[in-house]
mmCIF file with all atom_site columns, C-alpha atoms in Angstrom:
data_model
loop_
_atom_site.group_PDB
_atom_site.id
_atom_site.type_symbol
_atom_site.label_atom_id
_atom_site.label_alt_id
_atom_site.label_comp_id
_atom_site.label_asym_id
_atom_site.label_entity_id
_atom_site.label_seq_id
_atom_site.pdbx_PDB_ins_code
_atom_site.Cartn_x
_atom_site.Cartn_y
_atom_site.Cartn_z
_atom_site.occupancy
_atom_site.B_iso_or_equiv
_atom_site.pdbx_formal_charge
_atom_site.auth_seq_id
_atom_site.auth_comp_id
_atom_site.auth_asym_id
_atom_site.auth_atom_id
_atom_site.pdbx_PDB_model_num
ATOM 1  C CA . MET A 1 1  ? 38.264 -11.243 -2.559  1.00 0.00 ? 211 MET A CA 1
ATOM 2  C CA . LEU A 1 2  ? 37.878 -11.151 1.217   1.00 0.00 ? 212 LEU A CA 1
ATOM 3  C CA . GLN A 1 3  ? 35.935 -7.891  1.005   1.00 0.00 ? 213 GLN A CA 1
ATOM 4  C CA . ILE A 1 4  ? 33.440 -9.412  -1.463  1.00 0.00 ? 214 ILE A CA 1
ATOM 5  C CA . PHE A 1 5  ? 32.981 -12.422 0.824   1.00 0.00 ? 215 PHE A CA 1
ATOM 6  C CA . LEU A 1 6  ? 32.419 -10.221 3.875   1.00 0.00 ? 216 LEU A CA 1
ATOM 7  C CA . GLN A 1 7  ? 29.902 -8.058  2.004   1.00 0.00 ? 217 GLN A CA 1
ATOM 8  C CA . GLY A 1 8  ? 28.004 -11.154 0.880   1.00 0.00 ? 218 GLY A CA 1
ATOM 9  C CA . PHE A 1 9  ? 28.077 -12.567 4.398   1.00 0.00 ? 219 PHE A CA 1
ATOM 10 C CA . ALA A 1 10 ? 26.798 -9.282  5.832   1.00 0.00 ? 220 ALA A CA 1
ATOM 11 C CA . VAL A 1 11 ? 23.856 -9.247  3.409   1.00 0.00 ? 221 VAL A CA 1
ATOM 12 C CA . TYR A 1 12 ? 23.121 -12.921 4.125   1.00 0.00 ? 222 TYR A CA 1
ATOM 13 C CA . PHE A 1 13 ? 23.241 -12.291 7.898   1.00 0.00 ? 223 PHE A CA 1
ATOM 14 C CA . ILE A 1 14 ? 20.772 -9.404  7.635   1.00 0.00 ? 224 ILE A CA 1
ATOM 15 C CA . VAL A 1 15 ? 18.429 -11.501 5.479   1.00 0.00 ? 225 VAL A CA 1
ATOM 16 C CA . TRP A 1 16 ? 18.793 -14.431 7.921   1.00 0.00 ? 226 TRP A CA 1
ATOM 17 C CA . TRP A 1 17 ? 18.013 -12.245 10.941  1.00 0.00 ? 227 TRP A CA 1
ATOM 18 C CA . ILE A 1 18 ? 14.906 -10.717 9.357   1.00 0.00 ? 228 ILE A CA 1
ATOM 19 C CA . THR A 1 19 ? 13.744 -14.151 8.197   1.00 0.00 ? 229 THR A CA 1
ATOM 20 C CA . LEU A 1 20 ? 14.179 -15.512 11.729  1.00 0.00 ? 230 LEU A CA 1
ATOM 21 C CA . PHE A 1 21 ? 11.476 -13.211 13.054  1.00 0.00 ? 231 PHE A CA 1
ATOM 22 C CA . ALA A 1 22 ? 9.159  -14.233 10.220  1.00 0.00 ? 232 ALA A CA 1
ATOM 23 C CA . VAL A 1 23 ? 9.719  -17.956 10.901  1.00 0.00 ? 233 VAL A CA 1
ATOM 24 C CA . LEU A 1 24 ? 9.461  -17.856 14.713  1.00 0.00 ? 234 LEU A CA 1
ATOM 25 C CA . PRO A 1 25 ? 5.635  -17.894 14.920  1.00 0.00 ? 235 PRO A CA 1
ATOM 26 C CA . ILE A 1 26 ? 5.251  -20.763 12.395  1.00 0.00 ? 236 ILE A CA 1
ATOM 27 C CA . GLY A 1 27 ? 3.843  -23.789 14.216  1.00 0.00 ? 237 GLY A CA 1
ATOM 28 C CA . LEU A 1 28 ? 3.919  -22.042 17.580  1.00 0.00 ? 238 LEU A CA 1
ATOM 29 C CA . ARG A 1 29 ? 1.672  -23.456 20.277  1.00 0.00 ? 239 ARG A CA 1
ATOM 30 C CA . THR A 1 30 ? 1.140  -21.287 23.332  1.00 0.00 ? 240 THR A CA 1
ATOM 31 C CA . GLN A 1 31 ? 0.797  -22.495 26.887  1.00 0.00 ? 241 GLN A CA 1
ATOM 32 C CA . ALA A 1 32 ? -2.820 -21.327 26.886  1.00 0.00 ? 242 ALA A CA 1
ATOM 33 C CA . GLU A 1 33 ? -3.595 -23.443 23.803  1.00 0.00 ? 243 GLU A CA 1
ATOM 34 C CA . ASP A 1 34 ? -2.079 -26.517 25.469  1.00 0.00 ? 244 ASP A CA 1
ATOM 35 C CA . ASN A 1 35 ? -3.729 -25.768 28.854  1.00 0.00 ? 245 ASN A CA 1
ATOM 36 C CA . ASP A 1 36 ? -0.328 -26.119 30.521  1.00 0.00 ? 246 ASP A CA 1
ATOM 37 C CA . ILE A 1 37 ? 0.444  -22.683 31.964  1.00 0.00 ? 247 ILE A CA 1
ATOM 38 C CA . VAL A 1 38 ? 3.569  -22.510 34.094  1.00 0.00 ? 248 VAL A CA 1
ATOM 39 C CA . LEU A 1 39 ? 3.286  -20.187 37.097  1.00 0.00 ? 249 LEU A CA 1
ATOM 40 C CA . GLY A 1 40 ? 5.138  -16.923 36.577  1.00 0.00 ? 250 GLY A CA 1
ATOM 41 C CA . THR A 1 41 ? 4.868  -16.951 32.783  1.00 0.00 ? 251 THR A CA 1
ATOM 42 C CA . VAL A 1 42 ? 2.460  -15.237 30.445  1.00 0.00 ? 252 VAL A CA 1
ATOM 43 C CA . HIS A 1 43 ? -0.292 -17.274 28.807  1.00 0.00 ? 253 HIS A CA 1
ATOM 44 C CA . SER A 1 44 ? 1.095  -16.526 25.348  1.00 0.00 ? 254 SER A CA 1
ATOM 45 C CA . ALA A 1 45 ? 4.511  -18.040 26.091  1.00 0.00 ? 255 ALA A CA 1
ATOM 46 C CA . PRO A 1 46 ? 5.404  -20.976 23.846  1.00 0.00 ? 256 PRO A CA 1
ATOM 47 C CA . SER A 1 47 ? 4.746  -24.389 25.351  1.00 0.00 ? 257 SER A CA 1
ATOM 48 C CA . ARG A 1 48 ? 7.782  -25.882 23.620  1.00 0.00 ? 258 ARG A CA 1
ATOM 49 C CA . PHE A 1 49 ? 10.479 -24.221 21.566  1.00 0.00 ? 259 PHE A CA 1
ATOM 50 C CA . ARG A 1 50 ? 11.807 -26.115 18.536  1.00 0.00 ? 260 ARG A CA 1
ATOM 51 C CA . PRO A 1 51 ? 15.178 -24.497 17.799  1.00 0.00 ? 261 PRO A CA 1
ATOM 52 C CA . VAL A 1 52 ? 16.286 -27.051 15.191  1.00 0.00 ? 262 VAL A CA 1
ATOM 53 C CA . PHE A 1 53 ? 13.115 -26.487 13.146  1.00 0.00 ? 263 PHE A CA 1
ATOM 54 C CA . VAL A 1 54 ? 13.250 -22.699 13.482  1.00 0.00 ? 264 VAL A CA 1
ATOM 55 C CA . PHE A 1 55 ? 16.944 -22.347 12.636  1.00 0.00 ? 265 PHE A CA 1
ATOM 56 C CA . SER A 1 56 ? 16.852 -24.828 9.755   1.00 0.00 ? 266 SER A CA 1
ATOM 57 C CA . MET A 1 57 ? 13.782 -23.211 8.182   1.00 0.00 ? 267 MET A CA 1
ATOM 58 C CA . THR A 1 58 ? 15.343 -19.774 8.652   1.00 0.00 ? 268 THR A CA 1
ATOM 59 C CA . THR A 1 59 ? 18.553 -20.910 6.972   1.00 0.00 ? 269 THR A CA 1
ATOM 60 C CA . ILE A 1 60 ? 16.749 -22.511 4.025   1.00 0.00 ? 270 ILE A CA 1
ATOM 61 C CA . ILE A 1 61 ? 14.386 -19.582 3.395   1.00 0.00 ? 271 ILE A CA 1
ATOM 62 C CA . SER A 1 62 ? 17.112 -16.961 3.767   1.00 0.00 ? 272 SER A CA 1
ATOM 63 C CA . ALA A 1 63 ? 19.392 -18.930 1.411   1.00 0.00 ? 273 ALA A CA 1
ATOM 64 C CA . VAL A 1 64 ? 16.649 -18.860 -1.238  1.00 0.00 ? 274 VAL A CA 1
ATOM 65 C CA . ILE A 1 65 ? 16.083 -15.120 -0.726  1.00 0.00 ? 275 ILE A CA 1
ATOM 66 C CA . TYR A 1 66 ? 19.823 -14.430 -0.837  1.00 0.00 ? 276 TYR A CA 1
ATOM 67 C CA . GLY A 1 67 ? 20.177 -16.560 -3.972  1.00 0.00 ? 277 GLY A CA 1
ATOM 68 C CA . LEU A 1 68 ? 17.409 -14.616 -5.706  1.00 0.00 ? 278 LEU A CA 1
ATOM 69 C CA . TRP A 1 69 ? 19.024 -11.342 -4.684  1.00 0.00 ? 279 TRP A CA 1
ATOM 70 C CA . TYR A 1 70 ? 22.429 -12.541 -5.919  1.00 0.00 ? 280 TYR A CA 1
ATOM 71 C CA . ILE A 1 71 ? 21.041 -13.597 -9.286  1.00 0.00 ? 281 ILE A CA 1
ATOM 72 C CA . ALA A 1 72 ? 19.061 -10.372 -9.685  1.00 0.00 ? 282 ALA A CA 1
ATOM 73 C CA . SER A 1 73 ? 22.010 -8.147  -8.806  1.00 0.00 ? 283 SER A CA 1
ATOM 74 C CA . ASN A 1 74 ? 24.844 -9.962  -10.592 1.00 0.00 ? 284 ASN A CA 1
ATOM 75 C CA . TYR A 1 75 ? 23.226 -11.466 -13.672 1.00 0.00 ? 285 TYR A CA 1
ATOM 76 C CA . PHE A 1 76 ? 20.395 -9.035  -14.391 1.00 0.00 ? 286 PHE A CA 1
ATOM 77 C CA . GLY A 1 77 ? 22.068 -5.911  -13.021 1.00 0.00 ? 287 GLY A CA 1
ATOM 78 C CA . TRP A 1 78 ? 19.126 -4.949  -10.879 1.00 0.00 ? 288 TRP A CA 1
ATOM 79 C CA . GLY A 1 79 ? 19.896 -2.803  -7.872  1.00 0.00 ? 289 GLY A CA 1
ATOM 80 C CA . PHE A 1 80 ? 18.263 -0.199  -5.741  1.00 0.00 ? 290 PHE A CA 1
ATOM 81 C CA . ASP A 1 81 ? 18.482 2.286   -8.626  1.00 0.00 ? 291 ASP A CA 1
ATOM 82 C CA . ALA A 1 82 ? 16.189 0.048   -10.701 1.00 0.00 ? 292 ALA A CA 1
ATOM 83 C CA . LEU A 1 83 ? 13.341 0.371   -8.215  1.00 0.00 ? 293 LEU A CA 1
ATOM 84 C CA . PRO A 1 84 ? 10.638 2.847   -9.223  1.00 0.00 ? 294 PRO A CA 1
ATOM 85 C CA . GLN A 1 85 ? 10.515 6.123   -7.416  1.00 0.00 ? 295 GLN A CA 1
ATOM 86 C CA . ILE A 1 86 ? 7.403  6.128   -5.256  1.00 0.00 ? 296 ILE A CA 1
ATOM 87 C CA . GLY A 1 87 ? 7.776  9.459   -3.537  1.00 0.00 ? 297 GLY A CA 1
ATOM 88 C CA . PRO A 1 88 ? 7.635  12.899  -5.142  1.00 0.00 ? 298 PRO A CA 1
ATOM 89 C CA . SER A 1 89 ? 10.621 14.316  -6.954  1.00 0.00 ? 299 SER A CA 1
ATOM 90 C CA . PHE A 1 90 ? 11.896 17.587  -5.516  1.00 0.00 ? 300 PHE A CA 1
ATOM 91 C CA . SER A 1 91 ? 14.327 18.428  -8.302  1.00 0.00 ? 301 SER A CA 1
ATOM 92 C CA . ASN A 1 92 ? 14.210 21.812  -10.052 1.00 0.00 ? 302 ASN A CA 1
ATOM 93 C CA . VAL A 1 93 ? 13.932 20.265  -13.504 1.00 0.00 ? 303 VAL A CA 1
#
């Protein structure tokens, strides 16, 4: 039981981490856009970071993605073997 939980947590963590980098630029305002550039920083640095928004949106979106993956793998039996083969087959058949 613990192994199943840890496997699920590992998949959720990977999905959460990838989703974080997709959510980070949402609603981002740079210092150059706000005309408030702090000396020693690049113009593209964020003017204000909203960690509560970023982490909550990341958690919600990754929970939906993980839920869809869980349903697809456990109830429909879809896995990586069900994906079509895109590359060439090098078998001798």
